[in-house]
XYZ file of C-alpha atoms in Angstrom:
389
model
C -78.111 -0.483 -4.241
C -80.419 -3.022 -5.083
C -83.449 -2.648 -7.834
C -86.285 -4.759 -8.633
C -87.050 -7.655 -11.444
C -88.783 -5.275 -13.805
C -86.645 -2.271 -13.307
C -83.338 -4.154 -14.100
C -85.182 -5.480 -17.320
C -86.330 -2.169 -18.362
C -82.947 -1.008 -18.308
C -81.168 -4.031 -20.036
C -84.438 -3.698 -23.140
C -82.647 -0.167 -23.154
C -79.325 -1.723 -24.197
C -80.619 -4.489 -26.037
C -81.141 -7.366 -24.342
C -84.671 -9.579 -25.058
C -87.173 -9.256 -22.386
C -90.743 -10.767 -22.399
C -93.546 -8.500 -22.709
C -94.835 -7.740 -19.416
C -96.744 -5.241 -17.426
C -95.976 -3.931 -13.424
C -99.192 -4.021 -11.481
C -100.262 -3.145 -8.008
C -103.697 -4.421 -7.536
C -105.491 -7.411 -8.151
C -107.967 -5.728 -10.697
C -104.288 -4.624 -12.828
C -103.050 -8.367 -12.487
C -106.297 -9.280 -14.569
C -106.125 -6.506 -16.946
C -102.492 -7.116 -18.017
C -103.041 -10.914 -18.234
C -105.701 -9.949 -20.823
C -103.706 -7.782 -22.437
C -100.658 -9.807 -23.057
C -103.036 -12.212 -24.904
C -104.543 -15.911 -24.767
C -102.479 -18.104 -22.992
C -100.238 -18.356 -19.632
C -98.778 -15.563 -18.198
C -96.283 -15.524 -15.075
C -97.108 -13.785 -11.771
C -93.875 -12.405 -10.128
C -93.823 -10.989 -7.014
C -91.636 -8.040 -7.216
C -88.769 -7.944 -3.725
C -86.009 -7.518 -3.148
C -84.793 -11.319 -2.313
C -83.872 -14.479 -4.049
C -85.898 -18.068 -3.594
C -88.987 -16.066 -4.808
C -90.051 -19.149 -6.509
C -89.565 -21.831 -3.769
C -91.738 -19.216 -1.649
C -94.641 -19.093 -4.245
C -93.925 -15.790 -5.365
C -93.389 -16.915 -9.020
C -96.137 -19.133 -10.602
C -97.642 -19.743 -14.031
C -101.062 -19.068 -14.274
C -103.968 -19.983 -17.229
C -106.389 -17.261 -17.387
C -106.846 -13.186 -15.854
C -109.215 -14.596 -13.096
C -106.490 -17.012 -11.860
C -103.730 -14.253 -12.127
C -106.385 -11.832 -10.501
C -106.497 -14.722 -7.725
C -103.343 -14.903 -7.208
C -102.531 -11.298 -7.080
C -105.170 -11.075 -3.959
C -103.179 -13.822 -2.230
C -99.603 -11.913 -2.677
C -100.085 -8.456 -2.830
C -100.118 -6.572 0.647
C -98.551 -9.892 2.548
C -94.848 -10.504 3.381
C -92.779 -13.036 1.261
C -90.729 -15.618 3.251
C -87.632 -16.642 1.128
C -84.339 -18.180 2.106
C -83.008 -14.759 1.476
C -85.502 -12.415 2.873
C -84.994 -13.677 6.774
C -87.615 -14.805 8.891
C -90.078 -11.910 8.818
C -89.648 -11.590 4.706
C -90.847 -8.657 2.521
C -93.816 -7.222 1.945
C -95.199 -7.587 -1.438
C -95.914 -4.414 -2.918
C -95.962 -4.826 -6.833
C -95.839 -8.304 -8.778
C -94.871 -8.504 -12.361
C -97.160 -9.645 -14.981
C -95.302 -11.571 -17.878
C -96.043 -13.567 -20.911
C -95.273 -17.233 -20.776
C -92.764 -18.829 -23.137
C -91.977 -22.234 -24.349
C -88.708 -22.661 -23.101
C -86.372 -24.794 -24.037
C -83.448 -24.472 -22.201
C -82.375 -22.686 -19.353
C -78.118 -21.100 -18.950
C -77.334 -18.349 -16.440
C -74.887 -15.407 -17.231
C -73.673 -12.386 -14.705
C -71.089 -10.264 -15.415
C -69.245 -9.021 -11.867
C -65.732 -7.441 -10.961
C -63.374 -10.109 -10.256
C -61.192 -8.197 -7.965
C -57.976 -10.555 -7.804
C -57.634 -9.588 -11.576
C -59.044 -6.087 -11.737
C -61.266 -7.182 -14.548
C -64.802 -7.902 -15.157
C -65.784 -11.384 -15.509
C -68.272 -12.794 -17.365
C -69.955 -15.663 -15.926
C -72.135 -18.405 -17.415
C -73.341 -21.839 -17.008
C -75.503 -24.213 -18.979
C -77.121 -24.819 -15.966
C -79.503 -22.140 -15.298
C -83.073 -21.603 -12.833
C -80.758 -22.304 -10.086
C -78.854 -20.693 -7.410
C -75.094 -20.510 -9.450
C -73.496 -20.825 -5.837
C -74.925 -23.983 -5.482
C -73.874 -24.722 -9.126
C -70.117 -23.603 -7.916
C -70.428 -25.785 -4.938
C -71.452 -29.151 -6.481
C -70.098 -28.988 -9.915
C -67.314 -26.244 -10.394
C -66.666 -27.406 -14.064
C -69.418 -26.209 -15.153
C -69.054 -22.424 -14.460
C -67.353 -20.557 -17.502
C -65.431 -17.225 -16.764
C -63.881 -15.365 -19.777
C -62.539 -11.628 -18.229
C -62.857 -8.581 -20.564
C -59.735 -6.382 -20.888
C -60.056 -2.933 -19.044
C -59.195 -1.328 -22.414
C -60.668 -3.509 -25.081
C -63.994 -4.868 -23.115
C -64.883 -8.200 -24.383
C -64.175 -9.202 -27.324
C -66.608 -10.715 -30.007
C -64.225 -14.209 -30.413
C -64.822 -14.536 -26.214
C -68.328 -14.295 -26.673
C -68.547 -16.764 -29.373
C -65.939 -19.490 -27.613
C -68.194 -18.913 -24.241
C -71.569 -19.383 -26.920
C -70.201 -22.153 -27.778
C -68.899 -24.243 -24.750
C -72.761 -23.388 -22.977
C -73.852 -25.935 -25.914
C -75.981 -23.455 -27.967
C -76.825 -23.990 -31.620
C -74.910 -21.596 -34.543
C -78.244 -19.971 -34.978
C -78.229 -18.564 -31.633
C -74.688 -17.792 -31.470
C -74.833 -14.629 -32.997
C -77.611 -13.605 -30.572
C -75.389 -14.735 -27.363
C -72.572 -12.298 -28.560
C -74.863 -9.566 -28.962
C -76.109 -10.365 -25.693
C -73.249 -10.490 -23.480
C -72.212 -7.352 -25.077
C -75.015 -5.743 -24.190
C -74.597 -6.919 -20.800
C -71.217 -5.523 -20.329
C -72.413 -2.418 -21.908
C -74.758 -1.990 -19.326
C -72.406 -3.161 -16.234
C -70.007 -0.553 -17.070
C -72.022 2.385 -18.498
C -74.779 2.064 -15.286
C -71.602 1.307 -13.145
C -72.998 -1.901 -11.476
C -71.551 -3.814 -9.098
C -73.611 -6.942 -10.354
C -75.144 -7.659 -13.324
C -77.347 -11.336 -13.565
C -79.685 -13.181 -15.890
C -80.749 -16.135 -14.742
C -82.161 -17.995 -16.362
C -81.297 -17.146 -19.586
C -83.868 -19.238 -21.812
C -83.833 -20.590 -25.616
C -87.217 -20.624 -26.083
C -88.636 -23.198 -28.573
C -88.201 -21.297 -31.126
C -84.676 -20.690 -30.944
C -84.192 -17.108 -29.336
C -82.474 -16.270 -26.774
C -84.538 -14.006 -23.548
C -83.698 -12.732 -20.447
C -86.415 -14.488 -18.443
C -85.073 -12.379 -14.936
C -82.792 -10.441 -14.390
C -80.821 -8.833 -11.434
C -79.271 -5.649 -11.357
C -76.699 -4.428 -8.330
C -75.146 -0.730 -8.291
C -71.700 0.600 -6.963
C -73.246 3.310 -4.105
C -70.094 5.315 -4.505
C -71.013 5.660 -8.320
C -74.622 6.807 -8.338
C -73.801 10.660 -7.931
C -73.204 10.224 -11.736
C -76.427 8.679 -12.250
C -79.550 10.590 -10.372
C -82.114 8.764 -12.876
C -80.731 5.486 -10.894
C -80.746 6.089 -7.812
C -84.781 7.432 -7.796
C -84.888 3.696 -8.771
C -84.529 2.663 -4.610
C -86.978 1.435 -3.302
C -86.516 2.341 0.765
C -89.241 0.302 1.340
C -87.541 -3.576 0.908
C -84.768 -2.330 2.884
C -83.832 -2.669 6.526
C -85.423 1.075 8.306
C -82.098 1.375 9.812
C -79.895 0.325 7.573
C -81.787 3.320 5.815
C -81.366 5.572 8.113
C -77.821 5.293 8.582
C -77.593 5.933 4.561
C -78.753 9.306 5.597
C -75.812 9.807 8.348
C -73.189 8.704 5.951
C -72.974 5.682 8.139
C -72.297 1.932 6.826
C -74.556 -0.484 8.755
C -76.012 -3.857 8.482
C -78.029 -5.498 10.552
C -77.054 -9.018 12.066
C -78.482 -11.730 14.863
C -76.608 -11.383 18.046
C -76.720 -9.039 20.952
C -73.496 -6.857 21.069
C -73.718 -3.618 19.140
C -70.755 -2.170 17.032
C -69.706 0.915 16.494
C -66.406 1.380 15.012
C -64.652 3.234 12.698
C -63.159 1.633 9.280
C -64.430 -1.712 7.869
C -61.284 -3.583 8.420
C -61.707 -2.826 12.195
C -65.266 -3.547 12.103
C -64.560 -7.263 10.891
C -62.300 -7.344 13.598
C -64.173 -6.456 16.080
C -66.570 -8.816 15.625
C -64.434 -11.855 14.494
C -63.395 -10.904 18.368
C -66.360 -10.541 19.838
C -67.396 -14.445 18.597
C -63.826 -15.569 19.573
C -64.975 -14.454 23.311
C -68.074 -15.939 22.760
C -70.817 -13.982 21.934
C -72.817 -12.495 18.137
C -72.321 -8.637 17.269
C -75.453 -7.494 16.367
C -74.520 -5.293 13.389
C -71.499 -3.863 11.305
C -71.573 -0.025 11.800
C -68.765 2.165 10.432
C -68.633 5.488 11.258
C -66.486 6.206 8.626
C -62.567 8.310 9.305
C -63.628 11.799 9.618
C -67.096 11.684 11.784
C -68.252 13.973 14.267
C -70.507 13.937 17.442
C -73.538 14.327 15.742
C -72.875 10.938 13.494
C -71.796 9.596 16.676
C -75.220 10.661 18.094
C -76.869 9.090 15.502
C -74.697 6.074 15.123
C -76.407 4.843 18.801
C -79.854 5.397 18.255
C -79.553 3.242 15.058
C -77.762 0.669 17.186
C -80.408 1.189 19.767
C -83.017 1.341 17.164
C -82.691 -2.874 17.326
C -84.596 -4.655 20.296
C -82.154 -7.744 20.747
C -79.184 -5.144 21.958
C -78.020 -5.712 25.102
C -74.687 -3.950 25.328
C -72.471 -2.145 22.886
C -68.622 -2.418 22.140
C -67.293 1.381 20.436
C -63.860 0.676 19.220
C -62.182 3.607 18.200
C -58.863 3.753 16.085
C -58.151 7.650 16.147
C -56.093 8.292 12.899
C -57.942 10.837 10.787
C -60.536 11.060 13.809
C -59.285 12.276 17.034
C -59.996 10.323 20.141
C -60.721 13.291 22.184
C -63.802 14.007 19.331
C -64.853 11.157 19.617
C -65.074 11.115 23.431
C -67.029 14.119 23.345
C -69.745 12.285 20.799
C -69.996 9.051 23.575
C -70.764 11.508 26.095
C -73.166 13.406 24.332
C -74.782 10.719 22.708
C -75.012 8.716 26.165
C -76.826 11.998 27.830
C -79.011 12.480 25.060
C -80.054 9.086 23.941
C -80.202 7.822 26.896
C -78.567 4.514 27.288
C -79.593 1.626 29.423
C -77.645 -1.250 28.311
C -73.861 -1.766 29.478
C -71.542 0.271 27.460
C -67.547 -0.720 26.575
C -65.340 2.002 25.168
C -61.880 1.635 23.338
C -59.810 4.605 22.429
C -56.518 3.975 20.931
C -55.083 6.757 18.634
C -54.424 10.250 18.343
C -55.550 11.982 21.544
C -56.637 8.480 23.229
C -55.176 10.214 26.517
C -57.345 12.758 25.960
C -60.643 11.078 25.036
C -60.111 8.624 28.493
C -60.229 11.722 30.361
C -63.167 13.196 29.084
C -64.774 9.799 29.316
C -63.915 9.012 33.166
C -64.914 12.809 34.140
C -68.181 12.249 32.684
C -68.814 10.081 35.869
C -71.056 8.308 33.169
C -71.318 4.494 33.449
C -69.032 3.301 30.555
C -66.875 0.726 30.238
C -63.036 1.385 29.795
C -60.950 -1.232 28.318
C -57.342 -0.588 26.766
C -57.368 -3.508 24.297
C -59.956 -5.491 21.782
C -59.220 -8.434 24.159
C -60.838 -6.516 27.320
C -63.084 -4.939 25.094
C -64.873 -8.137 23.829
C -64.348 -9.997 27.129
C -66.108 -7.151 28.892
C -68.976 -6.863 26.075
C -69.476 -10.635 26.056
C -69.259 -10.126 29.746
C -71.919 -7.556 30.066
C -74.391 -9.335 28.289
C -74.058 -12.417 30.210
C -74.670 -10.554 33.284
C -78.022 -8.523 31.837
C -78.902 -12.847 30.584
């Protein structure tokens, strides 16, 4: 789950990491207000989605007085933000963050995320901050610094220092960088994030350290533990049916091509589209109905599918391990008669009771597609849509 700018910062102020002073606002008249009230001076307008690039959009820009951030809040809020990472229709700018300016210095980057080859949490950092770090990684791998904090001990103070050191900082802010990173990975493993980022990090000109954004990512499966996080989502910035299948239990994501998935287990999911573009054509999503669903997920699994105008067939590949076949079967049919479905339809059973589910498939005397393997299955889904082209 995703949060915005201001939220993650109000959480990291909570374990003690600098923030600037800043104020959410919603309307052009509360843009103007809280540029007053931070003081005289230049205050930074941040539109508040859920994407990166916000800068390179015009979503981020230092203005000079209340009337210019009062301006500016009447050409952002209410209008969708186009960003490398928001796609081509962007996100609608609901709320923009108001924040005093600082003289900055310098500008690092630090993230803490799980580094799964070690089962450990990394810290991350670079001296070169206000950029993307992947591009950092790509074009000058030397300069990301990883130290990993020990499942039972955390990170230790003498990391945090070495890593304060190599990022070029002073002694005076030393002391502040291992009280920051601490913080950090207090709050990565207390809030049980899946990604925790500030970037940049600034030294401002007077020597202190400040989160000047931040980024925080949570672990789904750990938010039952946390109910004050999760009222943090904000349904809003997300993909409608990539929210609606959070309701079914159902894993989806939305992509650009033409053949719907719907397939149980993520491994098999991959697969079946790494199959689909060996045969030539683009799934149009990653849907995984999960080991143990039932017709009614199924049900719902097609109308989300269906939900997206650029489908023009669908590929269900069924292992039947924990689910049976035969259940499954039963959903297709269902879900065909009730939904309705108009766009060519491919069907692979192979599992427990996948003698079974054929049966009930081929006596529905609906129009489905059999095929026995993920060969015929993509061939006849890449098929399909070539013929509806």
């Amino acid at each position: 789950m995703k949060i915005h700018e201001f939220q993650a910062k109000e959480l990291l102020a909570r374990f003690g990491v600098p923030v600037p002073r800043a104020r959410v606002v919603s309307s052009p008249e509360e843009a103007e207000a809280a540029a007053r009230e931070l003081g005289a001076g230049q205050v930074v307008v941040k539109a508040q989605i859920h994407a990166g690039g916000r800068g390179k959009a015009g979503g981020v820009k230092v203005v000079d007085s209340p009337a210019a951030a009062r301006a500016l809040a009447e050409r952002l809020l209410g209008r969708p933000l186009v960003t490398h990472q928001s796609g081509p229709r962007g996100q609608v700018v609901r709320r923009l963050l108001v924040e005093q300016g600082l003289g900055i210095a310098r500008e690092l980057y630090a993230g803490l995320v799980l580094d799964r080859e070690r089962a450990q949490v990394a810290l991350i950092a670079s001296a070169e901050g206000g950029v993307e770090i992947e591009e950092v990684a790509r074009r000058s791998p030397e300069k990301i610094l990883r130290v990993h904090a020990h499942p039972i001990t955390g990170l230790m103070p003498y990391q945090c220092r070495q890593l304060a050191f190599r990022l070029g900082l002073g002694k005076e802010q030393v002391t502040q960088a291992v009280a920051l990173f601490t913080a950090l990975q207090r709050a990565f493993l207390e809030l049980d994030a899946s990604l925790v980022e500030v970037n940049p990090l600034v030294v401002t000109r007077e020597g202190q350290l400040v989160a000047l954004d931040a980024k925080v990512n949570f672990d789904d499966n750990g938010l039952f533990r946390h109910k004050e996080l999760a009222a943090l989502r904000d349904e809003e910035q997300e993909e409608p049916a990539e929210v609606e299948a959070s309701r079914h239990d159902l894993s989806y994501v939305r992509l650009d091509g033409d053949i719907g998935c719907m397939v149980n287990g993520a491994g098999l999911a991959m697969a079946t589209m790494d199959i689909i573009k060996l045969y030539g054509g683009e799934p149009a999503n990653f849907l995984d109905v999960g080991g143990g669903t039932d017709a009614k997920r199924v049900e719902a699994a097609f109308k989300i599918i269906l939900s997206d105008p650029s489908v023009k067939a669908i590929l269900v590949n069924i292992f039947g391990g924990i689910v049976r076949c035969d259940t499954i079967a039963q959903g297709v049919v269902a879900a065909v008669r009730e939904v309705g479905i108009r766009v060519p339809l491919v069907v692979r059973l192979q599992g427990t009771k996948q003698a079974e589910g054929r049966d009930l498939i081929q006596a529905s005397g609906l129009d489905i597609i059999a095929a026995e393997t993920m060969q015929q299955a993509a061939e006849a889904a890449v098929a399909a849509v070539g013929r509806r082209a």
